[in-house]
Coordinates of C-alpha atoms in Angstrom, one line a residue:
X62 CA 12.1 -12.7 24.7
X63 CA 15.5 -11.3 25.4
X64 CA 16.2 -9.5 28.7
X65 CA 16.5 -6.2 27.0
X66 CA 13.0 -6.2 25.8
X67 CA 11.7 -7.3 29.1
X68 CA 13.5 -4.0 30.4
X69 CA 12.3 -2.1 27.6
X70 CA 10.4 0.7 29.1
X71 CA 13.2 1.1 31.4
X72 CA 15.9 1.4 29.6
X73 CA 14.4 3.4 26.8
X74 CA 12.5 5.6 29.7
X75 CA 13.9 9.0 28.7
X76 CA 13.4 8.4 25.3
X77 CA 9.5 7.5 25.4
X78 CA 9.2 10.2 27.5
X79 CA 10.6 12.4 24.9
X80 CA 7.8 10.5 22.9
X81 CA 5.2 11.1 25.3
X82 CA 5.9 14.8 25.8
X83 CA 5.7 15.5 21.5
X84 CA 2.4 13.5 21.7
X85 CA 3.4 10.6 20.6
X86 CA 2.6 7.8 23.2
X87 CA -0.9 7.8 23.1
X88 CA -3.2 8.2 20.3
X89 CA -4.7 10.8 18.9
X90 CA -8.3 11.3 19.0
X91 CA -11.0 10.1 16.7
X92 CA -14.3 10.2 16.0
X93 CA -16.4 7.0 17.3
X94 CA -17.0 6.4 13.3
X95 CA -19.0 3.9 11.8
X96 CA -19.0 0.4 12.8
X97 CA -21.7 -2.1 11.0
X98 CA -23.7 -3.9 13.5
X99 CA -25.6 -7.3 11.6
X100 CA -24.3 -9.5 8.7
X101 CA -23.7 -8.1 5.0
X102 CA -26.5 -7.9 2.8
X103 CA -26.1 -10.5 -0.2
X104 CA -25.8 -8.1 -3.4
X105 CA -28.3 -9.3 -6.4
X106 CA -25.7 -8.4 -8.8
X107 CA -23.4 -11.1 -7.1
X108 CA -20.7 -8.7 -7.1
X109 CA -20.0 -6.7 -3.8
X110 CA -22.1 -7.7 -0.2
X111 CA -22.2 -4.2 1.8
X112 CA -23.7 -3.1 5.1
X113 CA -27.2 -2.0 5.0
X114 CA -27.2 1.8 4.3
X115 CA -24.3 1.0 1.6
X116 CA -24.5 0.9 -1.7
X117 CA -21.5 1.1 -4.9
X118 CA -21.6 1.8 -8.7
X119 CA -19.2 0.4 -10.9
X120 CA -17.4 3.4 -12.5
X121 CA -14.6 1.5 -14.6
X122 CA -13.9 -2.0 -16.1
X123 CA -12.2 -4.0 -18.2
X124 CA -12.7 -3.3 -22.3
X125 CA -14.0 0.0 -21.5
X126 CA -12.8 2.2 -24.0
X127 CA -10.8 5.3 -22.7
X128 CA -10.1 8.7 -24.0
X129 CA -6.7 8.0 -25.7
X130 CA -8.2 5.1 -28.1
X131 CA -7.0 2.1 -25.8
X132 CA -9.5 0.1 -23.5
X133 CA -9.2 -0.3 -20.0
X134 CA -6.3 -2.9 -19.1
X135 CA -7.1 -5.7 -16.6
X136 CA -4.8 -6.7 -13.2
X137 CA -6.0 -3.2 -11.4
X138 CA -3.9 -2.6 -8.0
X139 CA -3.0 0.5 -5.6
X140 CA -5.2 3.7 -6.4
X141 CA -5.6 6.9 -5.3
X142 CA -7.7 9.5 -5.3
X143 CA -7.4 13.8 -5.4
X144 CA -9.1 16.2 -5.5
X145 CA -7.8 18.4 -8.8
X146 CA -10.2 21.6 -7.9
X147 CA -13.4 23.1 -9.8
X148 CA -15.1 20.5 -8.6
X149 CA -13.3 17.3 -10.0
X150 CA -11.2 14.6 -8.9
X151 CA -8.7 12.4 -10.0
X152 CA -8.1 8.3 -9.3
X153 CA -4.8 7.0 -10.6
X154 CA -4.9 2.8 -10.8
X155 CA -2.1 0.4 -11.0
X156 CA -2.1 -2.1 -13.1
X157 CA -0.2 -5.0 -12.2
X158 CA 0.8 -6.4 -16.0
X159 CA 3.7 -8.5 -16.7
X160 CA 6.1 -8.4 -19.5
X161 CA 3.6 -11.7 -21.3
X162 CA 0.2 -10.3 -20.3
X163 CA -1.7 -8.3 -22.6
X164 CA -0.8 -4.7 -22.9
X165 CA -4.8 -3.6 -23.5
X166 CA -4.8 0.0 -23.0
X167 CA -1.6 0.7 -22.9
X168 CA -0.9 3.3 -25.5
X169 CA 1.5 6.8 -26.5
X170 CA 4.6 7.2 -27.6
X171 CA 6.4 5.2 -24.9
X172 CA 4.9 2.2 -25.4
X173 CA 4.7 2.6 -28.9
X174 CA 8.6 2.1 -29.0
X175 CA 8.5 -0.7 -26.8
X176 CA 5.8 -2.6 -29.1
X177 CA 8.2 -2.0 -32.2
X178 CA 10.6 -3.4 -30.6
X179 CA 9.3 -6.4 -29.5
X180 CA 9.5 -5.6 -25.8
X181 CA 5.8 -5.4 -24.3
X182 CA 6.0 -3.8 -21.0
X183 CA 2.3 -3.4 -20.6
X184 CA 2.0 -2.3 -16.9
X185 CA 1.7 1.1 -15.6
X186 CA -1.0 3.4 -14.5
X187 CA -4.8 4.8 -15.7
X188 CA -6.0 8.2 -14.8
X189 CA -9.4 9.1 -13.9
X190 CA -11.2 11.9 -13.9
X191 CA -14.6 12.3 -11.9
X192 CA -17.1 15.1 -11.1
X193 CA -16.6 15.3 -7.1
X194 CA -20.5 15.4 -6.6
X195 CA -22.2 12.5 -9.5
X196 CA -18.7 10.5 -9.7
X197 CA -19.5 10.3 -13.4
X198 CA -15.9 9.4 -15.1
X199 CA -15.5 12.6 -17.6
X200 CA -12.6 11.2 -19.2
X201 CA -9.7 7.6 -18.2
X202 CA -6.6 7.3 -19.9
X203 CA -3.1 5.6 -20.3
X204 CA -0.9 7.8 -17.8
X205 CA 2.1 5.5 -17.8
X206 CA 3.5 2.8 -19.1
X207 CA 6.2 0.8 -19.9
X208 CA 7.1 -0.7 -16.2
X209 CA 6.6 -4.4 -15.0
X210 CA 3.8 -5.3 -11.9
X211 CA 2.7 -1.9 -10.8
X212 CA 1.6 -3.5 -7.3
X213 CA 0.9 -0.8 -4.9
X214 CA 1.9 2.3 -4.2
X215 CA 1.2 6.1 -2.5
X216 CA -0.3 9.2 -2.5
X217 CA 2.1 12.5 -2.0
X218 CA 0.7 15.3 -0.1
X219 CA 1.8 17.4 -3.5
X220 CA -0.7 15.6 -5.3
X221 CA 1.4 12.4 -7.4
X222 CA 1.1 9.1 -7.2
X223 CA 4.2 7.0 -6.3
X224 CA 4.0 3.7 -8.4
X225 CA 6.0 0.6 -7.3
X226 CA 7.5 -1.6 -9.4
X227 CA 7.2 -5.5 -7.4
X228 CA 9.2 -7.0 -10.0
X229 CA 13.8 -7.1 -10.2
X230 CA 13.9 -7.9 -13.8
X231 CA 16.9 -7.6 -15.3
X232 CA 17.4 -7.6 -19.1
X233 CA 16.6 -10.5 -20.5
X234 CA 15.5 -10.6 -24.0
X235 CA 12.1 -9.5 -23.5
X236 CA 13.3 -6.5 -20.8
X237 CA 15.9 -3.7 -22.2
X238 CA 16.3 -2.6 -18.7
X239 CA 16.4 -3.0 -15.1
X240 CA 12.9 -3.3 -12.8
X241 CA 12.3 -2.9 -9.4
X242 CA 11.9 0.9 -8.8
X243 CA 9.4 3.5 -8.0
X244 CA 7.7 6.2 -10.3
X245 CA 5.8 9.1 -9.3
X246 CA 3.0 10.0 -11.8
X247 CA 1.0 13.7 -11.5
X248 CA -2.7 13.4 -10.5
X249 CA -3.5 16.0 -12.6
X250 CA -2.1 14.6 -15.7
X251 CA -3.5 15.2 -19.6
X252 CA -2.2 12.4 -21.0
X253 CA 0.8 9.9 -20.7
X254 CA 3.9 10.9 -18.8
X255 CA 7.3 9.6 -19.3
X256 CA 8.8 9.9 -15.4
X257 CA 12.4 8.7 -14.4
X258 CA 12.7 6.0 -12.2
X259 CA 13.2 7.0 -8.6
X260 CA 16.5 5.1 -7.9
X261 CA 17.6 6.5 -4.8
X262 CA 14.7 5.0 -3.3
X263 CA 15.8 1.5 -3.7
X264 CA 15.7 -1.5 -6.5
X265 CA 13.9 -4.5 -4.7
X266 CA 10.4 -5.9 -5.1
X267 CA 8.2 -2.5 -3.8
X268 CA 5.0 -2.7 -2.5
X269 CA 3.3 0.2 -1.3
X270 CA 4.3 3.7 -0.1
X271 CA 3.4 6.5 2.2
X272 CA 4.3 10.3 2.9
X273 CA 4.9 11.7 6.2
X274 CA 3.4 15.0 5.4
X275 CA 5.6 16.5 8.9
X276 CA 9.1 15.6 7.1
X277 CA 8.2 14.5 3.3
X278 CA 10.1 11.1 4.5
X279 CA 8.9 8.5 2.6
X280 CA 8.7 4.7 4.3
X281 CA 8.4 2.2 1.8
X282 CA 7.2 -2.0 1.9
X283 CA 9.0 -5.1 0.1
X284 CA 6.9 -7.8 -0.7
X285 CA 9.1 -10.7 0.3
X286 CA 8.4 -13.6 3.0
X287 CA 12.1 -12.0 4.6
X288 CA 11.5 -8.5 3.8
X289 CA 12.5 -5.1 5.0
X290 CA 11.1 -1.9 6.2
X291 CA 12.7 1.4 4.3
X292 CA 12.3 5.2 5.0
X293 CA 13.7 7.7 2.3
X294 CA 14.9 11.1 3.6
X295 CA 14.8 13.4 0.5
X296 CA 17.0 16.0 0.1
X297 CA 14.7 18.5 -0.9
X298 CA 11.0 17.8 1.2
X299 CA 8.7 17.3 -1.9
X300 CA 11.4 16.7 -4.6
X301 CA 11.7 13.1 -4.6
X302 CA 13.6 13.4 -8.1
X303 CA 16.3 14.9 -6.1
X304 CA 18.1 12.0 -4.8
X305 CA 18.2 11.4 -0.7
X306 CA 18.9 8.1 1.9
X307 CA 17.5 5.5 2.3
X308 CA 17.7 3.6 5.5
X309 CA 16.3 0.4 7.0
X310 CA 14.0 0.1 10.2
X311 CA 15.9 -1.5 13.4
X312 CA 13.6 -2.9 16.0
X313 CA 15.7 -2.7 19.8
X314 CA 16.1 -6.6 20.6
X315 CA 13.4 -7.4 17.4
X316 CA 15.6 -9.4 14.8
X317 CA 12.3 -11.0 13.3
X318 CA 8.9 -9.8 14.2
X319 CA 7.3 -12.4 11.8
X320 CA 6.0 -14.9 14.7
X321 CA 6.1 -17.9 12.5
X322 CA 8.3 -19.6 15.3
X323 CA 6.4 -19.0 18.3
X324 CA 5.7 -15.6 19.7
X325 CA 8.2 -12.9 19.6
X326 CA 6.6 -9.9 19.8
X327 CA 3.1 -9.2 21.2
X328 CA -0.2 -7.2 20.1
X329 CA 0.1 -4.1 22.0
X330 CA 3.4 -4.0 22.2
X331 CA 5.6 -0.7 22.3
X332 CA 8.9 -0.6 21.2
X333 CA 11.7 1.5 20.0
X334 CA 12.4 1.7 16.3
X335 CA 16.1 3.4 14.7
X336 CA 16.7 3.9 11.2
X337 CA 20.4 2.8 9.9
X338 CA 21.8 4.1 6.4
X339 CA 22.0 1.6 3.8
X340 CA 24.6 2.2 0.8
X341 CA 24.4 1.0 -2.5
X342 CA 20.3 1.6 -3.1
X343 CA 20.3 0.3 -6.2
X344 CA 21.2 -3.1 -5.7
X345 CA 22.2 -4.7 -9.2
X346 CA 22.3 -8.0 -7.0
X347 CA 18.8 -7.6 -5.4
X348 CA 20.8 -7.8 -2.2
X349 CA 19.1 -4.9 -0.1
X350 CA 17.1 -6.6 2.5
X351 CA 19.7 -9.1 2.7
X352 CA 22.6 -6.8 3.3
X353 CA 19.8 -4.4 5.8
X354 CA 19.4 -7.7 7.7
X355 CA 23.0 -8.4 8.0
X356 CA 23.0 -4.8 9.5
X357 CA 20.2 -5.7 12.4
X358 CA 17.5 -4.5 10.2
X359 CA 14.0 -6.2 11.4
X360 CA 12.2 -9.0 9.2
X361 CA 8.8 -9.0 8.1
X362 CA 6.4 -11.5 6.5
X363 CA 5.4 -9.7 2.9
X364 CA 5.2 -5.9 4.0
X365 CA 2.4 -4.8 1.9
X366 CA 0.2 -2.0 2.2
X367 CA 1.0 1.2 4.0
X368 CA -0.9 4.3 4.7
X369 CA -0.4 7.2 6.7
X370 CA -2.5 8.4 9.2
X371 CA -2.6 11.4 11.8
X372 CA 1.0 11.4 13.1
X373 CA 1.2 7.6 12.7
X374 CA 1.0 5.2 9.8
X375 CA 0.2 1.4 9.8
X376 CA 1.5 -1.0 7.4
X377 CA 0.3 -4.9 6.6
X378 CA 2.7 -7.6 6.7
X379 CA 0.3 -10.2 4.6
X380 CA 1.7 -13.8 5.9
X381 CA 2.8 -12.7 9.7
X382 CA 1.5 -14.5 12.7
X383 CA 2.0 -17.0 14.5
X384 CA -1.5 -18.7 12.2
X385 CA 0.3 -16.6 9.3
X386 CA -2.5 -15.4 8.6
X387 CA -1.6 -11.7 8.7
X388 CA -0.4 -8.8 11.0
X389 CA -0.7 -4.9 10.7
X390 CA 2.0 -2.7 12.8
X391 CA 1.9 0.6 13.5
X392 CA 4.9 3.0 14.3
X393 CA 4.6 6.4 15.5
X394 CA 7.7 8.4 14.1
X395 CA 9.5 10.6 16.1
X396 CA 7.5 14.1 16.2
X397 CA 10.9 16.0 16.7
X398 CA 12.5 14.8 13.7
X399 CA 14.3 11.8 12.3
X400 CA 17.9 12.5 14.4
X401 CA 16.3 13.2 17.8
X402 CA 15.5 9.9 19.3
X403 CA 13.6 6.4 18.5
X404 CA 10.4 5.9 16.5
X405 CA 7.5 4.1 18.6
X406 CA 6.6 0.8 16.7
X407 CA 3.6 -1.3 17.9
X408 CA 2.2 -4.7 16.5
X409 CA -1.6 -3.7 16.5
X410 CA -2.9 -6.6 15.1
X411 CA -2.7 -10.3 14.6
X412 CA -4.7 -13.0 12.8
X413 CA -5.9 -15.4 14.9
X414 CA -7.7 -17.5 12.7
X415 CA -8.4 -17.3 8.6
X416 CA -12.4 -16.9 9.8
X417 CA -11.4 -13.2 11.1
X418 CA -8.6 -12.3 8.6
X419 CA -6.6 -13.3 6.5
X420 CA -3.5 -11.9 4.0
X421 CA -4.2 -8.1 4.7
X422 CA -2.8 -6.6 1.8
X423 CA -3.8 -2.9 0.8
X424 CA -4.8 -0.7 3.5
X425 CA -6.5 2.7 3.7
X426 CA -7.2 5.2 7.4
X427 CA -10.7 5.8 7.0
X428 CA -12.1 9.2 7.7
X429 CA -13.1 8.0 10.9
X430 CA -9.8 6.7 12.5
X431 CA -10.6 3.2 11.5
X432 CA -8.8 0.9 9.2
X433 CA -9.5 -0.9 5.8
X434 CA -8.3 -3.6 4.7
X435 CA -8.3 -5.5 1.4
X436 CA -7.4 -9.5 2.0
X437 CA -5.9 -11.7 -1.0
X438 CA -6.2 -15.1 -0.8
X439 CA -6.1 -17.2 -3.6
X440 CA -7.0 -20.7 -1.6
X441 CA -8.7 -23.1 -3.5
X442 CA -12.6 -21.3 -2.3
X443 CA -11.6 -17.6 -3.1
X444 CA -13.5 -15.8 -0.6
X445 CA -12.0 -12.5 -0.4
X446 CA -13.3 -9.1 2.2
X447 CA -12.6 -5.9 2.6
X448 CA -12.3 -6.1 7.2
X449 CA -12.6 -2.8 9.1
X450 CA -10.5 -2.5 12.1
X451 CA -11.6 -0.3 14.8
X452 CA -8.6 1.6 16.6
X453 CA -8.8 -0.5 19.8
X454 CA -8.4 -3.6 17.4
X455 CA -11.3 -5.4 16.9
X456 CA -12.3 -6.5 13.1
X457 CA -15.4 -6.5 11.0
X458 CA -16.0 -7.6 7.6
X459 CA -16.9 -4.6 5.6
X460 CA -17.9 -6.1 2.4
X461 CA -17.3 -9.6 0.7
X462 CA -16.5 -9.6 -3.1
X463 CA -18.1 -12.3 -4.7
X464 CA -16.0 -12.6 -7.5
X465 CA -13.2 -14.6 -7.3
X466 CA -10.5 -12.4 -7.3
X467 CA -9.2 -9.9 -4.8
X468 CA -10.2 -6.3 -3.5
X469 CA -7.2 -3.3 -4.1
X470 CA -6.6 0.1 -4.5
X471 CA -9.3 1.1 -1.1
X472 CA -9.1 4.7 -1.1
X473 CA -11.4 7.6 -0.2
X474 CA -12.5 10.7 -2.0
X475 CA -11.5 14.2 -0.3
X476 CA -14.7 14.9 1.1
X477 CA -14.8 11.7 2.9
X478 CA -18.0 10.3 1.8
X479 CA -16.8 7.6 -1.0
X480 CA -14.9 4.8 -0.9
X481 CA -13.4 3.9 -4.2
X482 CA -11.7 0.1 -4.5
X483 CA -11.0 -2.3 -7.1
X484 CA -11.6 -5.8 -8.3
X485 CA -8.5 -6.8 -9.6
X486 CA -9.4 -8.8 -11.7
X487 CA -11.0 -8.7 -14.3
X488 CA -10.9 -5.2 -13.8
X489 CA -13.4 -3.2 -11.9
X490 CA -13.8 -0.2 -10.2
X491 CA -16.2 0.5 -7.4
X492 CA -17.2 3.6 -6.2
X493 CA -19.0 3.5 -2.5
X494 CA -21.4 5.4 -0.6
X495 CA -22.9 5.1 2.3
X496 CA -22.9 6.3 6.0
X497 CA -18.7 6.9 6.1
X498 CA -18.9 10.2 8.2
X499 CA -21.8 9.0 10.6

């Protein structure tokens, strides 16, 4: 630990009290929440173990057939879920296909063109449509398509979903274009969409997204073992399409907050976080995060998924740790604005052990202040959870999915009461209920 860290509180006093005095330095507070108390019950289905009081209904899965005359594709990711009004709602699903996996599903004239022409760019996004009070799917569709490993992704507080390409393709034979960008697709869509890539926000191997509601600043993962943390400040709040910065996250003292060589930073943690401009966003030589580094920019072990909260948002970092077993960090911007001093930037959690945790990927803010988190390890047992984290810390599992794949996508419905998460594959989507609000 370098002697400006040690000094950190001191020699950042003015600013954290500029912190303190918006709000910032202490958390907000929440409601005690649910926390399960006793082991999960063993489902008879064999597919999801829940907490007694729980229960789920699978709403969508692979080979159903869908509205547009394609069936359901498999490889669901990132979801999530709005409430479209007249009592309906809407879940938007990844699906993280690559140029050789089967396009099932994927229909309309976009992909249409691409299939003549030999070029079978199968991943994308479904939409569905649900009554807000039976979660009966009224009608799922193709909503995009055309794009390479849809991985994660974000909800906007104007009611799209930002889709994240985790793939730099370049044309090859079997691509026409360039991959590695972000898409925003409209909750309330009718059909298939046709959006232009978001370039401004950066070509490199995206994760997952969020929305500071405050600002419209959007701060974006990379899935890479050396990767990066972005923000992108549009020009116009709300029009993304518009073009705006993007900058890299600079930790005070922090080159590497990964902890794979002995501990660097600690759980609890406070320190101060400042964004620096980085040119050139769309990175023909997939050179961002190594050009941010060059520029003091902090590393992180696989930044996955990222979710804003109230005032704060937390984002996984899958293989961090000093048992690389995963981390989750949480940064408190700046209530006064992006130009009037640091951001707060806390390691909240770390993996001691695999039993506990391990490779936090998508995360969700539960309506009751705690986290959830979907693991995804693929070790030679695939024993995959969903793990609550209360907000001093402490983890639980949640649920265990007995099939051997992973859990994605955990989202809530507006109201609060049902959980919505995916198998990935083959594809499944669960809908939850159970004591959420208690």
């Amino acid at each position: 630990m370098t002697p400006n860290r040690r000094n950190f509180l001191t020699a950042t006093g003015s600013a954290f009290a500029a912190l303190a005095a918006s709000g910032c330095a202490s958390p907000p507070p929440r409601a005690s929440g649910y926390s399960p108390v006793g082991d999960l019950v063993p489902d008879p289905a064999g597919l999801l173990d829940l907490p007694p009081g729980f229960s789920y209904r699978v709403v969508s899965r692979l080979g159903d057939a869908m509205d547009d005359g394609g069936t359901v594709p498999d490889r669901a990711d990132g979801m999530g879920c709005f409430d479209l009004g007249n009592g309906k709602i809407a879940l938007v699903r990844n699906h993280e296909l690559k140029v050789d996996h089967d396009g099932a599903g994927a229909s309309g004239p976009a992909f249409d063109t691409l299939a003549k022409s030999l070029i079978p760019l199968p991943g994308g996004t479904t939409n569905l449509v649900l009554d807000a009070q039976t979660l009966a799917v009224e009608k799922q569709f193709r909503s995009f398509a055309g794009t390479i490993r849809n991985c994660a992704g974000g909800v906007t507080p104007w009611g799209t979903w930002l889709t994240c390409e985790e793939d730099v393709t370049t044309p090859d034979g079997k691509a026409n274009q360039s991959h590695g960008w972000v898409f925003e697709v409209p909750a309330n869509a009718t059909g298939q969409v046709n959006p232009p890539p978001l370039k401004a926000m950066g070509r490199f191997k995206h994760e997952a997204a969020c929305v500071d509601p405050a600002t419209g600043i959007v701060y974006l993962t990379e899935d890479r073992g050396d990767s990066l943390l972005y923000r992108f400040i549009p020009n116009v709040q709300g029009q993304l399409a518009e073009g705006g910065t993007l900058q890299v996250l600079i930790i005070d003292g922090l080159a590497d907050t990964r902890n794979w060589s002995g501990k660097t930073v600690s759980t609890g943690e406070w320190l101060a976080g400042t964004w620096r401009t980085i040119d050139n966003p769309e990175a023909p030589d997939d050179d961002l995060r190594e050009r941010g580094a060059a520029m003091g920019a902090s590393l992180f072990a696989r930044g996955e998924g990222i979710w804003m909260g109230d005032g704060e948002f937390y984002f996984t970092c899958t293989s961090g740790g000093v048992a690389k077993q995963g981390q989750i960090f949480r940064i408190r911007p700046n209530a006064d604005g992006p130009a009037n001093g640091p951001d707060a930037v806390q390691l909240f959690y770390e993996s001691p052990a695999k039993a506990e945790y391990t490779y936090g990927d998508n995360l969700v803010v539960a309506p009751n202040g705690h986290l959830v988190v979907c693991e995804d390890s693929y070790d030679d047992v695939v024993d995959n959870h969903l793990r609550g984290v209360t907000p001093q810390g402490s983890v639980y599992p949640l649920a265990r999915l007995r099939v051997q794949t992973e859990p994605a996508g955990a989202c809530f419905s507006p109201d609060g009461r049902t959980m919505f998460v995916n198998a990935y594959s083959p594809t499944m989507t669960f809908a939850i209920q159970g004591p959420w609000l208690a």
